[in-house]
Amino acid sequence: MAEDQCIFCHIAQGNIPAKKVYEDDKVLAVLDINPAVQGHILLLPKEHVAVMPQMKDEIVAHTGMVAKQLSASLIRSMKVEGTSIFVANGAAAGQRAPHFMMHIMPRSKNDGVKLDLPEGKLDEKMMNMVFVKLAPAVGKQLGFEPKVSVQKEETPDKKKENVKPEKEKLPKKEPVPDDSNKADTLPSNQIPLPKKENTAKNAKGQDSLDDIADFLTRGPK
Ligand SMILES: [Zn+2]
């Protein structure tokens, strides 16, 4: 689609009014007029691209950085428990707009937003078939050469059910432990607090998303 026919290019150029929450020379963030949830933000590159693989690396990097900050702003301002950041590349993935966009949505439990992924099964043979198809393509794109030999000897104490990787799951809501020494012994399925500059504020070893929201509402530093 030509840029002059793209509604999102017109929004980016200011020809169509939109509720802008952020703008710089590369990207624009607006409130979705048909939000999946209150606070649903669309983050758009100003330069027209249809899907992410067409984007310049520099713009992808910048978009990711802005998405991170918008996500933090949503948690801080909307007092939500988390955010979902979502991209549909192509109609098969559910893309409806002709212009690339990143959806950044504030999330709360029981907010009715359906982004739950089905849990499929892939046996060792199929896993290898997928791997040998994908790995050379990744190597070509990124210059990375994964180990092609993926056949592993199964040791008696490493049966399939034991080596099955755990799917990423949101943690169950649990009371915040009062013990400040628990931070290093959290179960692996719990989302750790952001590290780096935020670590200093994490004096109490807080571990739930509620605490992250509270933590972020105190400000970035
Ligand atoms: Zn466009």
PDB file of C-alpha atoms and ligand atoms in Angstrom:
ATOM      1  CA  MET A   1       0.000   0.000   0.000  1.00  0.00           C
ATOM      2  CA  ALA A   2       1.247   3.465  -0.872  1.00  0.00           C
ATOM      3  CA  GLU A   3       2.061   5.749   2.003  1.00  0.00           C
ATOM      4  CA  ASP A   4      -0.479   8.355   0.927  1.00  0.00           C
ATOM      5  CA  GLN A   5      -3.248   5.774   1.354  1.00  0.00           C
ATOM      6  CA  CYS A   6      -2.070   4.591   4.760  1.00  0.00           C
ATOM      7  CA  ILE A   7      -4.157   6.004   7.589  1.00  0.00           C
ATOM      8  CA  PHE A   8      -1.317   5.508  10.060  1.00  0.00           C
ATOM      9  CA  CYS A   9       1.081   7.494   7.892  1.00  0.00           C
ATOM     10  CA  HIS A  10      -1.496  10.280   7.941  1.00  0.00           C
ATOM     11  CA  ILE A  11      -1.695  10.007  11.723  1.00  0.00           C
ATOM     12  CA  ALA A  12       2.112  10.117  11.915  1.00  0.00           C
ATOM     13  CA  GLN A  13       2.143  13.209   9.711  1.00  0.00           C
ATOM     14  CA  GLY A  14      -0.502  14.904  11.821  1.00  0.00           C
ATOM     15  CA  ASN A  15      -3.106  14.946   9.043  1.00  0.00           C
ATOM     16  CA  ILE A  16      -5.489  12.867  11.117  1.00  0.00           C
ATOM     17  CA  PRO A  17      -5.933  13.791  14.767  1.00  0.00           C
ATOM     18  CA  ALA A  18      -4.973  11.216  17.371  1.00  0.00           C
ATOM     19  CA  LYS A  19      -4.346  11.183  21.099  1.00  0.00           C
ATOM     20  CA  LYS A  20      -0.556  11.257  21.062  1.00  0.00           C
ATOM     21  CA  VAL A  21       1.117  10.128  24.243  1.00  0.00           C
ATOM     22  CA  TYR A  22       4.629  10.270  22.785  1.00  0.00           C
ATOM     23  CA  GLU A  23       6.378  11.502  19.657  1.00  0.00           C
ATOM     24  CA  ASP A  24       9.934  11.946  18.482  1.00  0.00           C
ATOM     25  CA  ASP A  25      11.598  12.067  15.076  1.00  0.00           C
ATOM     26  CA  LYS A  26      11.310   8.295  14.550  1.00  0.00           C
ATOM     27  CA  VAL A  27       8.160   7.036  16.290  1.00  0.00           C
ATOM     28  CA  LEU A  28       4.719   8.039  17.454  1.00  0.00           C
ATOM     29  CA  ALA A  29       2.629   6.556  20.264  1.00  0.00           C
ATOM     30  CA  VAL A  30      -1.135   7.069  20.285  1.00  0.00           C
ATOM     31  CA  LEU A  31      -4.069   5.732  22.272  1.00  0.00           C
ATOM     32  CA  ASP A  32      -5.917   3.048  20.333  1.00  0.00           C
ATOM     33  CA  ILE A  33      -9.421   4.298  19.475  1.00  0.00           C
ATOM     34  CA  ASN A  34     -10.704   0.717  19.791  1.00  0.00           C
ATOM     35  CA  PRO A  35      -8.680  -0.381  22.786  1.00  0.00           C
ATOM     36  CA  ALA A  36      -8.562  -3.984  23.947  1.00  0.00           C
ATOM     37  CA  VAL A  37      -8.205  -2.483  27.403  1.00  0.00           C
ATOM     38  CA  GLN A  38      -8.073   1.070  28.785  1.00  0.00           C
ATOM     39  CA  GLY A  39      -4.633   2.505  28.125  1.00  0.00           C
ATOM     40  CA  HIS A  40      -3.971   0.394  25.029  1.00  0.00           C
ATOM     41  CA  ILE A  41      -1.174   2.209  23.158  1.00  0.00           C
ATOM     42  CA  LEU A  42      -0.151   1.848  19.515  1.00  0.00           C
ATOM     43  CA  LEU A  43       3.521   2.565  18.897  1.00  0.00           C
ATOM     44  CA  LEU A  44       4.232   3.316  15.230  1.00  0.00           C
ATOM     45  CA  PRO A  45       7.376   4.059  13.269  1.00  0.00           C
ATOM     46  CA  LYS A  46       6.914   7.300  11.322  1.00  0.00           C
ATOM     47  CA  GLU A  47       8.440   5.786   8.220  1.00  0.00           C
ATOM     48  CA  HIS A  48       5.964   3.489   6.511  1.00  0.00           C
ATOM     49  CA  VAL A  49       6.694  -0.216   6.817  1.00  0.00           C
ATOM     50  CA  ALA A  50       4.150  -3.014   6.770  1.00  0.00           C
ATOM     51  CA  VAL A  51       5.934  -5.598   8.912  1.00  0.00           C
ATOM     52  CA  MET A  52       8.895  -5.750  11.262  1.00  0.00           C
ATOM     53  CA  PRO A  53      11.333  -7.516   8.872  1.00  0.00           C
ATOM     54  CA  GLN A  54      11.177  -4.385   6.672  1.00  0.00           C
ATOM     55  CA  MET A  55      12.258  -2.074   9.465  1.00  0.00           C
ATOM     56  CA  LYS A  56      15.741  -0.645   9.760  1.00  0.00           C
ATOM     57  CA  ASP A  57      17.605  -2.105  12.716  1.00  0.00           C
ATOM     58  CA  GLU A  58      18.013   1.360  14.148  1.00  0.00           C
ATOM     59  CA  ILE A  59      14.237   1.905  14.154  1.00  0.00           C
ATOM     60  CA  VAL A  60      13.583  -1.543  15.631  1.00  0.00           C
ATOM     61  CA  ALA A  61      16.023  -0.754  18.432  1.00  0.00           C
ATOM     62  CA  HIS A  62      14.486   2.655  19.040  1.00  0.00           C
ATOM     63  CA  THR A  63      10.954   1.226  19.007  1.00  0.00           C
ATOM     64  CA  GLY A  64      11.968  -1.385  21.572  1.00  0.00           C
ATOM     65  CA  MET A  65      13.463   1.265  23.816  1.00  0.00           C
ATOM     66  CA  VAL A  66      10.345   3.451  23.612  1.00  0.00           C
ATOM     67  CA  ALA A  67       8.121   0.399  24.232  1.00  0.00           C
ATOM     68  CA  LYS A  68      10.047  -0.313  27.408  1.00  0.00           C
ATOM     69  CA  GLN A  69       9.472   3.214  28.685  1.00  0.00           C
ATOM     70  CA  LEU A  70       5.797   3.229  27.686  1.00  0.00           C
ATOM     71  CA  SER A  71       5.362  -0.085  29.472  1.00  0.00           C
ATOM     72  CA  ALA A  72       6.900   1.387  32.619  1.00  0.00           C
ATOM     73  CA  SER A  73       4.714   4.501  32.275  1.00  0.00           C
ATOM     74  CA  LEU A  74       1.564   2.369  32.012  1.00  0.00           C
ATOM     75  CA  ILE A  75       2.463   0.379  35.108  1.00  0.00           C
ATOM     76  CA  ARG A  76       3.253   3.570  36.970  1.00  0.00           C
ATOM     77  CA  SER A  77       0.236   5.616  35.902  1.00  0.00           C
ATOM     78  CA  MET A  78      -2.509   3.033  35.507  1.00  0.00           C
ATOM     79  CA  LYS A  79      -1.492   1.037  38.599  1.00  0.00           C
ATOM     80  CA  VAL A  80      -1.763  -2.212  36.682  1.00  0.00           C
ATOM     81  CA  GLU A  81      -0.101  -5.526  37.380  1.00  0.00           C
ATOM     82  CA  GLY A  82       1.746  -5.841  34.107  1.00  0.00           C
ATOM     83  CA  THR A  83       1.787  -5.066  30.397  1.00  0.00           C
ATOM     84  CA  SER A  84       1.527  -7.092  27.213  1.00  0.00           C
ATOM     85  CA  ILE A  85       3.635  -6.024  24.249  1.00  0.00           C
ATOM     86  CA  PHE A  86       2.374  -7.529  21.055  1.00  0.00           C
ATOM     87  CA  VAL A  87       3.178  -7.402  17.345  1.00  0.00           C
ATOM     88  CA  ALA A  88       1.222  -9.066  14.536  1.00  0.00           C
ATOM     89  CA  ASN A  89       3.386  -9.523  11.457  1.00  0.00           C
ATOM     90  CA  GLY A  90       1.117 -10.442   8.584  1.00  0.00           C
ATOM     91  CA  ALA A  91      -2.576 -11.148   8.190  1.00  0.00           C
ATOM     92  CA  ALA A  92      -2.106 -14.749   9.318  1.00  0.00           C
ATOM     93  CA  ALA A  93      -0.904 -13.385  12.643  1.00  0.00           C
ATOM     94  CA  GLY A  94      -3.945 -11.149  12.944  1.00  0.00           C
ATOM     95  CA  GLN A  95      -2.499  -7.965  11.467  1.00  0.00           C
ATOM     96  CA  ARG A  96      -5.269  -5.681  10.233  1.00  0.00           C
ATOM     97  CA  ALA A  97      -3.461  -2.378   9.700  1.00  0.00           C
ATOM     98  CA  PRO A  98      -1.191  -1.873   6.676  1.00  0.00           C
ATOM     99  CA  HIS A  99       1.409  -0.111   8.846  1.00  0.00           C
ATOM    100  CA  PHE A 100       3.648  -1.838  11.405  1.00  0.00           C
ATOM    101  CA  MET A 101       2.685  -1.203  14.992  1.00  0.00           C
ATOM    102  CA  MET A 102       3.499  -2.429  18.431  1.00  0.00           C
ATOM    103  CA  HIS A 103       0.598  -2.831  20.830  1.00  0.00           C
ATOM    104  CA  ILE A 104       1.412  -1.975  24.418  1.00  0.00           C
ATOM    105  CA  MET A 105      -1.396  -2.888  26.780  1.00  0.00           C
ATOM    106  CA  PRO A 106      -1.759  -2.470  30.508  1.00  0.00           C
ATOM    107  CA  ARG A 107      -2.773  -5.793  32.026  1.00  0.00           C
ATOM    108  CA  SER A 108      -4.615  -6.883  35.103  1.00  0.00           C
ATOM    109  CA  LYS A 109      -5.911 -10.245  36.165  1.00  0.00           C
ATOM    110  CA  ASN A 110      -9.340 -11.004  34.685  1.00  0.00           C
ATOM    111  CA  ASP A 111      -9.168  -8.022  32.313  1.00  0.00           C
ATOM    112  CA  GLY A 112     -10.672 -10.219  29.605  1.00  0.00           C
ATOM    113  CA  VAL A 113      -7.808  -9.741  27.126  1.00  0.00           C
ATOM    114  CA  LYS A 114      -7.166 -13.042  25.386  1.00  0.00           C
ATOM    115  CA  LEU A 115      -3.509 -13.503  24.574  1.00  0.00           C
ATOM    116  CA  ASP A 116      -3.215 -16.952  26.109  1.00  0.00           C
ATOM    117  CA  LEU A 117      -1.155 -19.255  23.930  1.00  0.00           C
ATOM    118  CA  PRO A 118      -2.106 -22.879  23.499  1.00  0.00           C
ATOM    119  CA  GLU A 119       0.363 -25.380  24.899  1.00  0.00           C
ATOM    120  CA  GLY A 120       1.303 -27.653  22.038  1.00  0.00           C
ATOM    121  CA  LYS A 121       3.502 -30.722  22.118  1.00  0.00           C
ATOM    122  CA  LEU A 122       6.609 -31.373  20.037  1.00  0.00           C
ATOM    123  CA  ASP A 123       8.406 -34.705  20.308  1.00  0.00           C
ATOM    124  CA  GLU A 124      12.164 -35.031  19.965  1.00  0.00           C
ATOM    125  CA  LYS A 125      11.965 -36.037  16.296  1.00  0.00           C
ATOM    126  CA  MET A 126       9.728 -33.120  15.315  1.00  0.00           C
ATOM    127  CA  MET A 127      11.821 -30.763  17.418  1.00  0.00           C
ATOM    128  CA  ASN A 128      14.885 -31.811  15.424  1.00  0.00           C
ATOM    129  CA  MET A 129      13.061 -31.407  12.123  1.00  0.00           C
ATOM    130  CA  VAL A 130      12.062 -27.868  13.033  1.00  0.00           C
ATOM    131  CA  PHE A 131      15.557 -27.152  14.270  1.00  0.00           C
ATOM    132  CA  VAL A 132      17.371 -28.251  11.115  1.00  0.00           C
ATOM    133  CA  LYS A 133      14.978 -26.171   9.027  1.00  0.00           C
ATOM    134  CA  LEU A 134      15.294 -23.072  11.155  1.00  0.00           C
ATOM    135  CA  ALA A 135      18.913 -23.073  12.262  1.00  0.00           C
ATOM    136  CA  PRO A 136      20.499 -22.446   8.821  1.00  0.00           C
ATOM    137  CA  ALA A 137      18.085 -19.552   8.229  1.00  0.00           C
ATOM    138  CA  VAL A 138      19.032 -18.006  11.560  1.00  0.00           C
ATOM    139  CA  GLY A 139      22.685 -18.525  10.686  1.00  0.00           C
ATOM    140  CA  LYS A 140      22.198 -16.731   7.408  1.00  0.00           C
ATOM    141  CA  GLN A 141      20.323 -13.822   8.982  1.00  0.00           C
ATOM    142  CA  LEU A 142      22.389 -13.343  12.100  1.00  0.00           C
ATOM    143  CA  GLY A 143      25.682 -15.071  11.425  1.00  0.00           C
ATOM    144  CA  PHE A 144      25.054 -17.360  14.363  1.00  0.00           C
ATOM    145  CA  GLU A 145      25.793 -21.048  14.075  1.00  0.00           C
ATOM    146  CA  PRO A 146      23.867 -23.150  16.544  1.00  0.00           C
ATOM    147  CA  LYS A 147      25.111 -26.660  17.254  1.00  0.00           C
ATOM    148  CA  VAL A 148      23.538 -28.870  14.619  1.00  0.00           C
ATOM    149  CA  SER A 149      24.015 -32.058  16.594  1.00  0.00           C
ATOM    150  CA  VAL A 150      20.999 -32.123  18.837  1.00  0.00           C
ATOM    151  CA  GLN A 151      20.679 -35.863  19.400  1.00  0.00           C
ATOM    152  CA  LYS A 152      21.298 -36.550  23.043  1.00  0.00           C
ATOM    153  CA  GLU A 153      21.863 -39.792  24.879  1.00  0.00           C
ATOM    154  CA  GLU A 154      19.114 -40.260  27.370  1.00  0.00           C
ATOM    155  CA  THR A 155      20.465 -41.147  30.731  1.00  0.00           C
ATOM    156  CA  PRO A 156      18.300 -43.250  33.051  1.00  0.00           C
ATOM    157  CA  ASP A 157      17.708 -40.359  35.426  1.00  0.00           C
ATOM    158  CA  LYS A 158      16.834 -37.976  32.596  1.00  0.00           C
ATOM    159  CA  LYS A 159      13.595 -39.325  31.203  1.00  0.00           C
ATOM    160  CA  LYS A 160      11.614 -37.242  28.783  1.00  0.00           C
ATOM    161  CA  GLU A 161       9.123 -36.056  31.345  1.00  0.00           C
ATOM    162  CA  ASN A 162      11.968 -34.754  33.439  1.00  0.00           C
ATOM    163  CA  VAL A 163      13.723 -32.829  30.706  1.00  0.00           C
ATOM    164  CA  LYS A 164      10.589 -31.267  29.283  1.00  0.00           C
ATOM    165  CA  PRO A 165      11.216 -27.541  29.511  1.00  0.00           C
ATOM    166  CA  GLU A 166       8.806 -25.630  31.665  1.00  0.00           C
ATOM    167  CA  LYS A 167       6.603 -23.243  29.752  1.00  0.00           C
ATOM    168  CA  GLU A 168       6.732 -19.668  30.749  1.00  0.00           C
ATOM    169  CA  LYS A 169       3.834 -18.908  32.985  1.00  0.00           C
ATOM    170  CA  LEU A 170       2.743 -15.914  34.910  1.00  0.00           C
ATOM    171  CA  PRO A 171       3.339 -16.421  38.572  1.00  0.00           C
ATOM    172  CA  LYS A 172       0.464 -17.172  40.890  1.00  0.00           C
ATOM    173  CA  LYS A 173      -0.304 -14.274  43.152  1.00  0.00           C
ATOM    174  CA  GLU A 174       1.319 -14.908  46.465  1.00  0.00           C
ATOM    175  CA  PRO A 175       1.697 -12.836  49.560  1.00  0.00           C
ATOM    176  CA  VAL A 176       4.888 -10.863  49.697  1.00  0.00           C
ATOM    177  CA  PRO A 177       7.356 -12.587  51.963  1.00  0.00           C
ATOM    178  CA  ASP A 178       8.444 -10.379  54.779  1.00  0.00           C
ATOM    179  CA  ASP A 179      11.848 -11.965  54.824  1.00  0.00           C
ATOM    180  CA  SER A 180      14.201  -9.678  52.929  1.00  0.00           C
ATOM    181  CA  ASN A 181      16.660 -12.510  52.281  1.00  0.00           C
ATOM    182  CA  LYS A 182      14.284 -14.440  50.045  1.00  0.00           C
ATOM    183  CA  ALA A 183      15.146 -12.570  46.845  1.00  0.00           C
ATOM    184  CA  ASP A 184      17.756 -15.075  45.722  1.00  0.00           C
ATOM    185  CA  THR A 185      15.689 -18.145  46.418  1.00  0.00           C
ATOM    186  CA  LEU A 186      12.549 -17.338  44.426  1.00  0.00           C
ATOM    187  CA  PRO A 187      11.028 -20.237  42.484  1.00  0.00           C
ATOM    188  CA  SER A 188      12.001 -20.092  38.837  1.00  0.00           C
ATOM    189  CA  ASN A 189       8.445 -19.436  37.664  1.00  0.00           C
ATOM    190  CA  GLN A 190       8.260 -16.117  39.418  1.00  0.00           C
ATOM    191  CA  ILE A 191       9.084 -12.987  37.518  1.00  0.00           C
ATOM    192  CA  PRO A 192      12.050 -11.309  39.113  1.00  0.00           C
ATOM    193  CA  LEU A 193      12.114  -7.587  39.689  1.00  0.00           C
ATOM    194  CA  PRO A 194      13.856  -5.579  37.032  1.00  0.00           C
ATOM    195  CA  LYS A 195      17.518  -5.426  37.760  1.00  0.00           C
ATOM    196  CA  LYS A 196      19.992  -2.646  37.053  1.00  0.00           C
ATOM    197  CA  GLU A 197      18.986   0.787  38.302  1.00  0.00           C
ATOM    198  CA  ASN A 198      15.835  -0.504  39.976  1.00  0.00           C
ATOM    199  CA  THR A 199      17.662  -2.928  42.220  1.00  0.00           C
ATOM    200  CA  ALA A 200      18.466  -0.277  44.764  1.00  0.00           C
ATOM    201  CA  LYS A 201      14.784   0.225  45.526  1.00  0.00           C
ATOM    202  CA  ASN A 202      14.216  -3.482  45.935  1.00  0.00           C
ATOM    203  CA  ALA A 203      15.261  -3.460  49.543  1.00  0.00           C
ATOM    204  CA  LYS A 204      12.441  -5.746  50.693  1.00  0.00           C
ATOM    205  CA  GLY A 205      12.896  -8.488  48.142  1.00  0.00           C
ATOM    206  CA  GLN A 206       9.501  -7.791  46.603  1.00  0.00           C
ATOM    207  CA  ASP A 207       8.523 -10.369  44.042  1.00  0.00           C
ATOM    208  CA  SER A 208       4.965  -9.963  42.788  1.00  0.00           C
ATOM    209  CA  LEU A 209       3.741  -7.832  39.900  1.00  0.00           C
ATOM    210  CA  ASP A 210       1.670  -5.818  42.369  1.00  0.00           C
ATOM    211  CA  ASP A 211       4.868  -4.886  44.076  1.00  0.00           C
ATOM    212  CA  ILE A 212       6.477  -3.975  40.782  1.00  0.00           C
ATOM    213  CA  ALA A 213       3.541  -1.620  40.119  1.00  0.00           C
ATOM    214  CA  ASP A 214       3.884  -0.090  43.589  1.00  0.00           C
ATOM    215  CA  PHE A 215       7.604   0.076  43.171  1.00  0.00           C
ATOM    216  CA  LEU A 216       7.345   1.876  39.838  1.00  0.00           C
ATOM    217  CA  THR A 217       4.776   4.366  41.132  1.00  0.00           C
ATOM    218  CA  ARG A 218       7.447   5.712  43.433  1.00  0.00           C
ATOM    219  CA  GLY A 219       9.298   6.945  40.365  1.00  0.00           C
ATOM    220  CA  PRO A 220      12.159   5.832  38.197  1.00  0.00           C
ATOM    221  CA  LYS A 221      14.979   6.576  40.654  1.00  0.00           C
TER     222      LYS A 221
HETATM  223 ZN    ZN B   1       1.922   3.846   6.780  1.00  0.00          ZN
END
